[in-house]
Structure formats: C-alpha cells, structure tokens
PDB file of C-alpha atoms in Angstrom:
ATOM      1  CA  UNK L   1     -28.128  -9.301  38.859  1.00 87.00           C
ATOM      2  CA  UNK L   2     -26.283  -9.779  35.355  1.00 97.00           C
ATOM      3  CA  UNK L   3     -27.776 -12.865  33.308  1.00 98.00           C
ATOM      4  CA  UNK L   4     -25.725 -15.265  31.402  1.00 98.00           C
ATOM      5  CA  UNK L   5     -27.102 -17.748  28.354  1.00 98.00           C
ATOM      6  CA  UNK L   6     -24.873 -20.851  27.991  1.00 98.00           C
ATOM      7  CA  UNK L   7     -25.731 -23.134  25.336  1.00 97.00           C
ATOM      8  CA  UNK L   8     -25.060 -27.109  26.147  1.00 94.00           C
ATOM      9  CA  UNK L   9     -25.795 -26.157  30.319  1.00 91.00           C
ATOM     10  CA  UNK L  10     -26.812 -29.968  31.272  1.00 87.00           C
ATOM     11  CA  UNK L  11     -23.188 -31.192  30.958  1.00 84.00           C
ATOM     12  CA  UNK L  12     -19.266 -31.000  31.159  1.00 91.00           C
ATOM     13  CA  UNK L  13     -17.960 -27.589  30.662  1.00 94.00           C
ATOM     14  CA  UNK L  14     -21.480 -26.069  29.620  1.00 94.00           C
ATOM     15  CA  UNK L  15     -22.880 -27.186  33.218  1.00 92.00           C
ATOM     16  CA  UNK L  16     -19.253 -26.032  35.073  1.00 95.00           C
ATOM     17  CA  UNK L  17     -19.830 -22.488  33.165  1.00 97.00           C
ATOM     18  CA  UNK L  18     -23.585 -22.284  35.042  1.00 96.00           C
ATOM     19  CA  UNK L  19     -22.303 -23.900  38.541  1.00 96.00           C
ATOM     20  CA  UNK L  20     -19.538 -20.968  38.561  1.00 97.00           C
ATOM     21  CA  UNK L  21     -21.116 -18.177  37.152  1.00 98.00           C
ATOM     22  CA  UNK L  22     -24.606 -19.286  39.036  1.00 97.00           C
ATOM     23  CA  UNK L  23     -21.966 -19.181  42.507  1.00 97.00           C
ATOM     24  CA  UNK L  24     -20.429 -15.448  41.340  1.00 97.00           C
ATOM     25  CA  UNK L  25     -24.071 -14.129  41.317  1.00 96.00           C
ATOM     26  CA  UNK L  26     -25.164 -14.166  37.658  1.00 97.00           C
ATOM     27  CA  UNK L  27     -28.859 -15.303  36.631  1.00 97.00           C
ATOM     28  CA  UNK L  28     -28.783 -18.252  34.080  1.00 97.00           C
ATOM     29  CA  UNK L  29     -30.700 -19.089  31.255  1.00 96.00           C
ATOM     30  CA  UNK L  30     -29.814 -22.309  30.530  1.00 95.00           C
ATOM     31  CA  UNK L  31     -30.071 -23.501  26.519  1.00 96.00           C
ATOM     32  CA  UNK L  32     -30.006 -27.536  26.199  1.00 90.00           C
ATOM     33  CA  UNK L  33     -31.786 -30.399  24.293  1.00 88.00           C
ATOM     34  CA  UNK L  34     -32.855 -32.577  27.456  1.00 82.00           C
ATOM     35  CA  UNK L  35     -35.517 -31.191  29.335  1.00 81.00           C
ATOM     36  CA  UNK L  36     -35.462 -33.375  32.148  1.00 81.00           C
ATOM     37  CA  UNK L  37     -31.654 -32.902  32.709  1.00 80.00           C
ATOM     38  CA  UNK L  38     -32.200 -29.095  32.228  1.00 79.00           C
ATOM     39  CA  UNK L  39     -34.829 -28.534  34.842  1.00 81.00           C
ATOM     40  CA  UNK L  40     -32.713 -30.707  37.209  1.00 80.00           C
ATOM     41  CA  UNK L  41     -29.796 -28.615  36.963  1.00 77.00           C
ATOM     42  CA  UNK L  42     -32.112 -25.483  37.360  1.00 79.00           C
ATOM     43  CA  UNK L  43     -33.462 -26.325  40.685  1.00 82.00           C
ATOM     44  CA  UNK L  44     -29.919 -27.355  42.293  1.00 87.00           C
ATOM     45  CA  UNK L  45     -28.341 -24.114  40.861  1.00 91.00           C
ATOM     46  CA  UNK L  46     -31.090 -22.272  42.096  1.00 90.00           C
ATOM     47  CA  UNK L  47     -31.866 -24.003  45.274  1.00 92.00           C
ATOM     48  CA  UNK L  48     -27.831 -23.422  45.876  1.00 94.00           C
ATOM     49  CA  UNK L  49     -27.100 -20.346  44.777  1.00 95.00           C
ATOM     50  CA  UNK L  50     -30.100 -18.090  45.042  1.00 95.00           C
ATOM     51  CA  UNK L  51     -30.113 -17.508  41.460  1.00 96.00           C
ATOM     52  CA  UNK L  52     -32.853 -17.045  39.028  1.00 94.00           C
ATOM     53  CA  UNK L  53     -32.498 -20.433  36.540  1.00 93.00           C
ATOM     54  CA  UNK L  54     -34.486 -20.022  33.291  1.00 94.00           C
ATOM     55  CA  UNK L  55     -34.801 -23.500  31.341  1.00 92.00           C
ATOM     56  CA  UNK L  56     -34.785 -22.489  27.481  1.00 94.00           C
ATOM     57  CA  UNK L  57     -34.849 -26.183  25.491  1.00 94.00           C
ATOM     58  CA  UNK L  58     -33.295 -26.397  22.044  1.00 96.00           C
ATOM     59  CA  UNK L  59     -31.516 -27.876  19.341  1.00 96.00           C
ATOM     60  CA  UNK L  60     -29.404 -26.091  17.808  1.00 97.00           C
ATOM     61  CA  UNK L  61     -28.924 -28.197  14.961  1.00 96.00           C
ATOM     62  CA  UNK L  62     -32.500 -26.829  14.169  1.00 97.00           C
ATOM     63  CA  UNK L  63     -32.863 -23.358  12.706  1.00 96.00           C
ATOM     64  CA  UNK L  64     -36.454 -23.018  13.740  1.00 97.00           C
ATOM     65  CA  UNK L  65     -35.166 -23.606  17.573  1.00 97.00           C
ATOM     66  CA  UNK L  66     -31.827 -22.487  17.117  1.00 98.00           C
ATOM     67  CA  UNK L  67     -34.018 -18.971  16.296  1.00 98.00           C
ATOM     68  CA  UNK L  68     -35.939 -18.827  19.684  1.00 97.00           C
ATOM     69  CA  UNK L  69     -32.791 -18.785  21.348  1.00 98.00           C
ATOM     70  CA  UNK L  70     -31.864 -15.886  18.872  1.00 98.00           C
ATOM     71  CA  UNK L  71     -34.751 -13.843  19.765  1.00 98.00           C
ATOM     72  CA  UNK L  72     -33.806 -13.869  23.484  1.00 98.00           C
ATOM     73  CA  UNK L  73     -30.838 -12.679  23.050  1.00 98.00           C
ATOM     74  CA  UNK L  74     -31.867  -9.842  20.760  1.00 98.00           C
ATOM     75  CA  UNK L  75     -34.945  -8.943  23.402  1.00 97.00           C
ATOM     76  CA  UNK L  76     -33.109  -9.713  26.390  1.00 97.00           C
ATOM     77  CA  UNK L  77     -30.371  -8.161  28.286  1.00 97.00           C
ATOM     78  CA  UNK L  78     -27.476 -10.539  28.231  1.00 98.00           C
ATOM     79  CA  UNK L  79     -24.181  -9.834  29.783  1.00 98.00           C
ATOM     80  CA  UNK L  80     -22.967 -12.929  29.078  1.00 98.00           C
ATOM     81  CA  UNK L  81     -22.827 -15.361  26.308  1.00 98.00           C
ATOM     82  CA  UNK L  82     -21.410 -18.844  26.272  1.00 98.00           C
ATOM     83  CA  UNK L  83     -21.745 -20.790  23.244  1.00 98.00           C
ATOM     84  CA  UNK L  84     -20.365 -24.159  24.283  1.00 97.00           C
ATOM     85  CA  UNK L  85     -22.752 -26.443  22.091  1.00 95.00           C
ATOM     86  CA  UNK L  86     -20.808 -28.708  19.941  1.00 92.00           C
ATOM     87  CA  UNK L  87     -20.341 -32.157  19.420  1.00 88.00           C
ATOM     88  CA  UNK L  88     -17.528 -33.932  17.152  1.00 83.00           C
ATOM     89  CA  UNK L  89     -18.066 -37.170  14.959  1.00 84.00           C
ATOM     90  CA  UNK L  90     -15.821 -40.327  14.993  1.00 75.00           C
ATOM     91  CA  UNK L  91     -14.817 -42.210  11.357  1.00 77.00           C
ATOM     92  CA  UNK L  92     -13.462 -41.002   8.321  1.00 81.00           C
ATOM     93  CA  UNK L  93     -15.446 -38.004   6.358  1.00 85.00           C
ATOM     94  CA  UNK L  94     -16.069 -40.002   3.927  1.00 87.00           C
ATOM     95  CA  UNK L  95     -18.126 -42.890   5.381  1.00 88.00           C
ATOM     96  CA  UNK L  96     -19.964 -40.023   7.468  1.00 90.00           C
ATOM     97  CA  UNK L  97     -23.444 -39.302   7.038  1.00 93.00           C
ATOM     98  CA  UNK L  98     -23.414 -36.452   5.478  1.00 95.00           C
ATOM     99  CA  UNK L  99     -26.731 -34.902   7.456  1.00 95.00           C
ATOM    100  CA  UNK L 100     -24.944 -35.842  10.607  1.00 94.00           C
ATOM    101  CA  UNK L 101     -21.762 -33.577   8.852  1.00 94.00           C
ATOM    102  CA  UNK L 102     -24.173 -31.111   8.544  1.00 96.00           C
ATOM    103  CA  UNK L 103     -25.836 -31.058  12.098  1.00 96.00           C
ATOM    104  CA  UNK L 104     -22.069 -30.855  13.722  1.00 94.00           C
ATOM    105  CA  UNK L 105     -21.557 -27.691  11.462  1.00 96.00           C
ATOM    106  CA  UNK L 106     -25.111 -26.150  12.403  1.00 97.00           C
ATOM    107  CA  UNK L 107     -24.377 -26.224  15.916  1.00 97.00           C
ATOM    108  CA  UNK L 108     -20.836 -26.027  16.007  1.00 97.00           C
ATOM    109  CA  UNK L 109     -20.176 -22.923  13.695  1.00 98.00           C
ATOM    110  CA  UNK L 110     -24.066 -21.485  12.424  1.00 98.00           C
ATOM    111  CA  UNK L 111     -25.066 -21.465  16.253  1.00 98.00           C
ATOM    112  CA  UNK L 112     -21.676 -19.492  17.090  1.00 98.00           C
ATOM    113  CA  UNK L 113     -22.191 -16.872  14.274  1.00 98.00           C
ATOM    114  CA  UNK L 114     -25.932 -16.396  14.911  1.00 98.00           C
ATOM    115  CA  UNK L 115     -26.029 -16.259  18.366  1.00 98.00           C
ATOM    116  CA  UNK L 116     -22.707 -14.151  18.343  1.00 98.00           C
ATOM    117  CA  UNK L 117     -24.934 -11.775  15.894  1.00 98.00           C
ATOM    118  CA  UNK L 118     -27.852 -11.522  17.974  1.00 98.00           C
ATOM    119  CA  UNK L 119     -26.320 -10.200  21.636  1.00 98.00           C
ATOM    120  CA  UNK L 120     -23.823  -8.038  20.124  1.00 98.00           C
ATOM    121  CA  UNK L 121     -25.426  -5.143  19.194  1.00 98.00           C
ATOM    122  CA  UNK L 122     -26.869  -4.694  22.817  1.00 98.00           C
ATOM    123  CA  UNK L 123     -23.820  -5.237  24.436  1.00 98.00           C
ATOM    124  CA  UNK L 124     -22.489  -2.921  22.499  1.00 98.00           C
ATOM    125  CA  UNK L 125     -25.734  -0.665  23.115  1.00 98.00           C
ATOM    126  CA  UNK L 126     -24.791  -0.939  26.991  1.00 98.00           C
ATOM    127  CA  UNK L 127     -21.480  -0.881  26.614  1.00 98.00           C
ATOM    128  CA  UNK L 128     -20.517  -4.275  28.575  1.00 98.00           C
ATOM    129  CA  UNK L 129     -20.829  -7.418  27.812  1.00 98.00           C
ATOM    130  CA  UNK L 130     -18.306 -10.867  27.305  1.00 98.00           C
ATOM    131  CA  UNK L 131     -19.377 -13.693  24.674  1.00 98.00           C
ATOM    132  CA  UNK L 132     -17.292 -17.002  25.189  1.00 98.00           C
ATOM    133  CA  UNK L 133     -16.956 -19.238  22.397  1.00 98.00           C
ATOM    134  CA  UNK L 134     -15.872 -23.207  23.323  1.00 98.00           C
ATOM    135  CA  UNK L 135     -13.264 -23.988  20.990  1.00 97.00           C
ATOM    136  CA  UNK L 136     -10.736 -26.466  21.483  1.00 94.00           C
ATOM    137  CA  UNK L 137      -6.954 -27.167  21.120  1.00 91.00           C
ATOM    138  CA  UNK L 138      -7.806 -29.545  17.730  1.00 88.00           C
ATOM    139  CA  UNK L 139      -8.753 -26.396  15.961  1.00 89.00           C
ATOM    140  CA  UNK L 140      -4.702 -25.979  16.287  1.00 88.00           C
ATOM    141  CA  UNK L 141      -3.925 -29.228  14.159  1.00 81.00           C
ATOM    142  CA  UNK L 142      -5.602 -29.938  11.209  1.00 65.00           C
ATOM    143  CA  UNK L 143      -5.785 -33.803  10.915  1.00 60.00           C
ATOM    144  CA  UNK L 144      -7.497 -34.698  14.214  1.00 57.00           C
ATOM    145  CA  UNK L 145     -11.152 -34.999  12.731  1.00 61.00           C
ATOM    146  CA  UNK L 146     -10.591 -32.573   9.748  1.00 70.00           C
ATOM    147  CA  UNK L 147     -14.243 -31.704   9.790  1.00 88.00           C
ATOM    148  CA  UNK L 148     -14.554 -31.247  13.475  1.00 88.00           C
ATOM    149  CA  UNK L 149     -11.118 -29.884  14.190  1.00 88.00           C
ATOM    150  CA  UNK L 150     -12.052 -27.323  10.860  1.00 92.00           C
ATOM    151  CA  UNK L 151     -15.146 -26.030  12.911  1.00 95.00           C
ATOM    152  CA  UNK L 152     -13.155 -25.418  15.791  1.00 94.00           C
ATOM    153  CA  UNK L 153     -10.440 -23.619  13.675  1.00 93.00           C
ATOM    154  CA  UNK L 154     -13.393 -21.444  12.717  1.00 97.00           C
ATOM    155  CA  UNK L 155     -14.133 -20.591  16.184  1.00 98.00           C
ATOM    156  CA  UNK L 156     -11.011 -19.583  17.219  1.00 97.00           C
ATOM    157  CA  UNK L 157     -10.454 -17.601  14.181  1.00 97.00           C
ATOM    158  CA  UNK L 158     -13.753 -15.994  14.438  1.00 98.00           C
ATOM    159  CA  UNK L 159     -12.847 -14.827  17.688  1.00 98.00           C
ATOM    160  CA  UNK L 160      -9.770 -13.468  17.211  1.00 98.00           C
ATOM    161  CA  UNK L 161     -11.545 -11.259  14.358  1.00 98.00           C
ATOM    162  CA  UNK L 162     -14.339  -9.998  16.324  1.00 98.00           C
ATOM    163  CA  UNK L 163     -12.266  -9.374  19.075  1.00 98.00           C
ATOM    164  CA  UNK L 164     -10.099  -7.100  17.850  1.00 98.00           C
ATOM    165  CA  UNK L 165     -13.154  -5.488  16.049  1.00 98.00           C
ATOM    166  CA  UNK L 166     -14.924  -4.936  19.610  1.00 98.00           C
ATOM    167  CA  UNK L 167     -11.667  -3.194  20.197  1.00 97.00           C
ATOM    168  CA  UNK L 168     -13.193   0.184  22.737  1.00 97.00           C
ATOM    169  CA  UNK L 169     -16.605  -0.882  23.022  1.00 98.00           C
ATOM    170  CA  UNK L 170     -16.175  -2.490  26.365  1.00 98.00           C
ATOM    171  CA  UNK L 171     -17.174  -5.788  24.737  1.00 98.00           C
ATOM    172  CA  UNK L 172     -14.779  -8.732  25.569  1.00 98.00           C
ATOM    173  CA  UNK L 173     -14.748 -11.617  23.584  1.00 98.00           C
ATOM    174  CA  UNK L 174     -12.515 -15.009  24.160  1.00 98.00           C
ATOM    175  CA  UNK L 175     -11.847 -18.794  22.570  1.00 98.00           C
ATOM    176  CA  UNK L 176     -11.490 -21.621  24.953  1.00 98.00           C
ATOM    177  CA  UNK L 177      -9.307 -23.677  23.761  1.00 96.00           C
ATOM    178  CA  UNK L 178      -9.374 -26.856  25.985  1.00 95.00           C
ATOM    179  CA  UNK L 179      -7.470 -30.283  25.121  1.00 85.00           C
ATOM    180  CA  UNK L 180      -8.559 -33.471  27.237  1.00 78.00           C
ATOM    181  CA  UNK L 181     -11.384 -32.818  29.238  1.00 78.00           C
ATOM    182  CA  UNK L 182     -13.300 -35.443  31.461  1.00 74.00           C
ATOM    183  CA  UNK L 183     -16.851 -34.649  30.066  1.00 65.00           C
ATOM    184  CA  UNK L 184     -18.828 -36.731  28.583  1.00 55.00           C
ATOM    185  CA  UNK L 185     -17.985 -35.604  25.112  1.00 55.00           C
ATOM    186  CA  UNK L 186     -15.750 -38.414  23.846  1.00 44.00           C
ATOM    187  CA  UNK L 187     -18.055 -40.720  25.011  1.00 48.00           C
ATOM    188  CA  UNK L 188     -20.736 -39.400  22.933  1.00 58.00           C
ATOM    189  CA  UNK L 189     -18.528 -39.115  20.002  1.00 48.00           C
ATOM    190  CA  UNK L 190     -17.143 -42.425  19.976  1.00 48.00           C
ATOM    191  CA  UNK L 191     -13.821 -41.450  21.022  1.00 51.00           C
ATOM    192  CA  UNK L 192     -11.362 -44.390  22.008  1.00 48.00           C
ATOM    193  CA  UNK L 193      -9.647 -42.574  24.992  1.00 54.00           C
ATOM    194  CA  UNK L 194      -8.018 -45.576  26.592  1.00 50.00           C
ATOM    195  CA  UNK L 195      -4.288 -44.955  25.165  1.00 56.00           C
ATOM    196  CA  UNK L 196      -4.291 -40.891  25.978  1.00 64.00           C
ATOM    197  CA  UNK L 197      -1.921 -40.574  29.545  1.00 64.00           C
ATOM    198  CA  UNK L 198      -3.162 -39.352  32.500  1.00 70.00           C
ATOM    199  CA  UNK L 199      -1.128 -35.845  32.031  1.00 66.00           C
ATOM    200  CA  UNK L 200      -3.100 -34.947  29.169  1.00 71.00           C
ATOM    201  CA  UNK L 201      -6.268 -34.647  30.904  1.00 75.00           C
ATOM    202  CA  UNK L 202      -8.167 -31.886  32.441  1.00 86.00           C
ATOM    203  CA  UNK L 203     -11.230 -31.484  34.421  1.00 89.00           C
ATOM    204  CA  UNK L 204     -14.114 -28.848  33.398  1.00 92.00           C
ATOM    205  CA  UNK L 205     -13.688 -27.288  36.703  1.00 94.00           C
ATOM    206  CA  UNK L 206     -10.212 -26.485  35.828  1.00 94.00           C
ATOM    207  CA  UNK L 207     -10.945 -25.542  32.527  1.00 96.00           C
ATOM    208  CA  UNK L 208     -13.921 -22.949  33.588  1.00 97.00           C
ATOM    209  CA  UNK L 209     -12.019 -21.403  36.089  1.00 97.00           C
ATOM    210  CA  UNK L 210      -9.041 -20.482  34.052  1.00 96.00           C
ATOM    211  CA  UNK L 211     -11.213 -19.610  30.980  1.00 98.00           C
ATOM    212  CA  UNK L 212     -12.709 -16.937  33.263  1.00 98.00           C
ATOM    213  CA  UNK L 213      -9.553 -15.737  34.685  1.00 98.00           C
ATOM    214  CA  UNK L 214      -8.491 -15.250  31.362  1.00 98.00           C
ATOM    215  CA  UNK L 215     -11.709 -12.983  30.272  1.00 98.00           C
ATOM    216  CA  UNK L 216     -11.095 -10.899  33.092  1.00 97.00           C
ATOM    217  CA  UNK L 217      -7.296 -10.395  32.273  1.00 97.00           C
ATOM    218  CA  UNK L 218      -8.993  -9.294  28.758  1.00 96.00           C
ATOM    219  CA  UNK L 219      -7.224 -12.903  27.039  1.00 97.00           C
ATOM    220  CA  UNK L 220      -8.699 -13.698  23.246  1.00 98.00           C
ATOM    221  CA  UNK L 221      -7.808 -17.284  23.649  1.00 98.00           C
ATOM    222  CA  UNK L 222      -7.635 -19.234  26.334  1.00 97.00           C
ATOM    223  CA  UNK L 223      -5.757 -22.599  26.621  1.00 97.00           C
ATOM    224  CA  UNK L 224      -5.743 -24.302  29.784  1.00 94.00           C
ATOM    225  CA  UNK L 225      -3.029 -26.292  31.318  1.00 89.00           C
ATOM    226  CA  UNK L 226       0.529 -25.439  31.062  1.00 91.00           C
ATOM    227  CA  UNK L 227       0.846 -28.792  28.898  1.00 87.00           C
ATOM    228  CA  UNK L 228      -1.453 -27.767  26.545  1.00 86.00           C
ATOM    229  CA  UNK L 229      -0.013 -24.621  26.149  1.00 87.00           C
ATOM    230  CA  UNK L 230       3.539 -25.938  25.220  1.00 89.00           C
ATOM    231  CA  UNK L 231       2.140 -28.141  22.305  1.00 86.00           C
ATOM    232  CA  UNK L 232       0.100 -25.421  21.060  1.00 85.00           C
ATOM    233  CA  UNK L 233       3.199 -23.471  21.216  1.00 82.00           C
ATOM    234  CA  UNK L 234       5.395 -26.196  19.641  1.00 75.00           C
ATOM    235  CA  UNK L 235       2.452 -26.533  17.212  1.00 67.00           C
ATOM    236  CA  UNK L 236       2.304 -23.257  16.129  1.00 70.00           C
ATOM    237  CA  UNK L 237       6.314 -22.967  15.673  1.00 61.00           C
ATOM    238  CA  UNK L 238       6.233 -26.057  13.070  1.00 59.00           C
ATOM    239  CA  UNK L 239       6.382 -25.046   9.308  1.00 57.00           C
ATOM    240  CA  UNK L 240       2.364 -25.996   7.988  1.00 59.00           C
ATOM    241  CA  UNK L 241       3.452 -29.089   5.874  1.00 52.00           C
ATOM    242  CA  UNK L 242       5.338 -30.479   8.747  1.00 50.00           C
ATOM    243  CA  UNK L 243       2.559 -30.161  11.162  1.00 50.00           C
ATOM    244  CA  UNK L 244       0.180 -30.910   8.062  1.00 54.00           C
ATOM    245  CA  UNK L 245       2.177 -34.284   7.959  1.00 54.00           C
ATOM    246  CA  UNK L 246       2.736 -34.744  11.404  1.00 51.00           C
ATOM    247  CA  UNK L 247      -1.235 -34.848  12.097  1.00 56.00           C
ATOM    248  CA  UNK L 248      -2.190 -36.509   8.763  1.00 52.00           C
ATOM    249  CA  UNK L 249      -0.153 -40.072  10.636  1.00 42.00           C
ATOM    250  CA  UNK L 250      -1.878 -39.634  13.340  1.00 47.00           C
ATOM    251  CA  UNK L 251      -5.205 -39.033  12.138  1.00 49.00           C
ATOM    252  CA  UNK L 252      -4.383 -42.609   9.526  1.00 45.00           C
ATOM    253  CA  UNK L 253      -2.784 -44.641  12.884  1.00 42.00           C
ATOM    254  CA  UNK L 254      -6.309 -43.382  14.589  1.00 44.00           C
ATOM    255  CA  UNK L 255      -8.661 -44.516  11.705  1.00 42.00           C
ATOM    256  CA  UNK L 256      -6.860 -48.276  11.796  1.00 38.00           C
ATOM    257  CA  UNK L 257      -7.332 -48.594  15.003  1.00 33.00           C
TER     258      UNK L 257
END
C-alpha cells in the first residue's frame, strides 16, 4: 500500500486529507500536537478503511520534534507528503508577541522547507512521489495579516520553484490555495468571521477533493471554488500598488473593528 504523512491530521483540511486518502487505500502516518485527538482519528480511519494509521505526535514549532518527523521521512518510504500545519495570528504585527511571530513562521514556512528537504531525495530515488503544501488564497494579497499572508506567499512561491525543478523526475508537487474554509482555523486564530457571506465559504471536503484532482491533472496550484478563482484572477490582473492599496484598507477597516 503507498503511505502518506500529513502534518496537522486531527482537524479541518489536515483530517479531510487522511479520511480521503485513508478511503483511496493509502497507509497514514498521521503528524499532530494532540495525542488524544490523534489516536482517535487513527482508530476510526483504521477501523473504516482497513488502513494501517501510525500516530507520530509533534510540534512543529519545535525543532527538536519538528526533526523526528524529519527522520521518518528520510528513513521511510513516503509517497506522499502533506504539509498542512499552519496557524495564522490575529492583531497588528506590532502588538504581536514576537515568539508567537516566530512559532507561526517555524511551522508555517521552516516545517515546509525541512520536511520538503527530507522526502525528496527518495522520491526522487523511486521515481514517484507528490508533496502537497497548504497554502492559501491570502498569500495572493499582501495586507490580509502581512505576516501570515507573507508565509503563505512563501509557500506558494516555493512550490512553483520546486515544481518546475522536479520537472522529469516523476515527482509532482502542488499549492493549495484555499479561501474560506469551515475548519476550525479562524476560530483558533481569533478571526471575526461573522460579516464574510455565505458564498465565500468552502468546506474541507470540497477543498481536498479538488486539491487532489488537481495533483492528478499534474496542477502546481490549486484554488478551489470557481469564486475564488475569479478574485485571484482579478487579483493578479491589478497593477501591485493598486492591489497594495486596495488590501492595505482592508487590512486598517479589519484592525478597527
């Protein structure tokens, strides 16, 4: 059976990545901080499934831990890699903990490199492999949490790079790019949803399923929803200083609020 490691496996997206590659026959090793909610999810995927479930606890925000999870994938054979860790931070930069700046860059960009680093070269040993890195559509408009939204920039970018570096080596790599998702991610960052319509938002199962529709179709970047394609279009079509200005009000109307 072909193994995948997804990172952030006990929730939203990370936990709809296991369910669906759990039901198309892959063996998961599962990479979260909460134990509990780890070996949970292990015994319904497995008891559902029929799938081998391996419960691999870390924080990634932790070098010392974020290296175990390094060494498996250097030691292992992985055919799939899903680095979907990340967490963003409400409140201006400046009245942001710095450590806490720090942490969302470990785990949102270090984690992403190094574990990037350490299954490559055997996929590219074997020949086969796909690495998917969860980025998101505010990578596309700098403003919207210019420290988060910069991280995710990185990801995409990164991406895009190593894709087209992987280029004949029958190694696939791809950047979700999700906007509005009903996780619990905006919860956890402190996120006032409440004014956001109903036609911006997407569900992870959604999400998931097109993101690996697109890696088969051999797609660097995938952006779910037709909606969210047109304003990244529309985004991407706007001189920098306009959009630069554009996000900048409503990153300041946000912060008031």
């Amino acid at each position: 059976m072909p193994t995948a490691l997804i990172t952030g496996a006990t929730a939203g997206i990370g936990a709809e990545f296991a369910r669906q590659l759990a039901a198309r026959g892959h063996d998961l090793i599962a990479v979260a901080r909460d134990v509990d909610r780890l070996k949970a999810h292990e015994a319904a995927l497995s008891a559902r499934y029929g799938v081998d479930v391996e419960v691999l606890p870390a924080d990634l925000s932790d070098s010392e831990q974020r290296r175990s999870v390094e060494d498996v994938l250097r030691t292992r054979s992985v055919d799939v890699l899903v680095n979907n860790a990340g967490f963003g931070l409400n409140g201006r930069f400046a009245d942001t903990a710095v450590d806490r700046l720090q942490s969302q860059l470990d785990v949102n960009v270090a984690s992403v490199l190094r574990l990037t680093h350490a299954a490559l070269p055997g996929m590219v040993e074997r020949g086969s492999g796909s690495v998917v890195n969860v980025s998101s559509v505010a990578g596309f408009f700098p403003g919207t949490g210019a420290a988060y939204g910069a991280t995710k920039a990185w990801v995409t970018a990164f991406t895009e790079g190593m894709s087209a570096s992987l280029t004949g080596t029958g190694v696939r790599m791809l950047a979700l790019c999700p906007g509005f998702t009903r996780t619990e991610f905006h919860a956890r960052s402190g996120d006032d949803t409440a004014g956001i319509p109903d036609a911006l938002w997407l569900d992870a199962e959604r999400v998931v399923r097109d993101c690996l529709h697109d890696l088969e179709r051999g797609k660097t970047i995938s952006i779910p929803g037709k909606r969210w394609q047109a304003i990244v279009g529309v985004g991407r079509l706007l001189p920098p200083p306009v959009l630069r200005t554009l996000t900048g009000k409503l990153a300041a109307r946000r912060n008031r609020t």
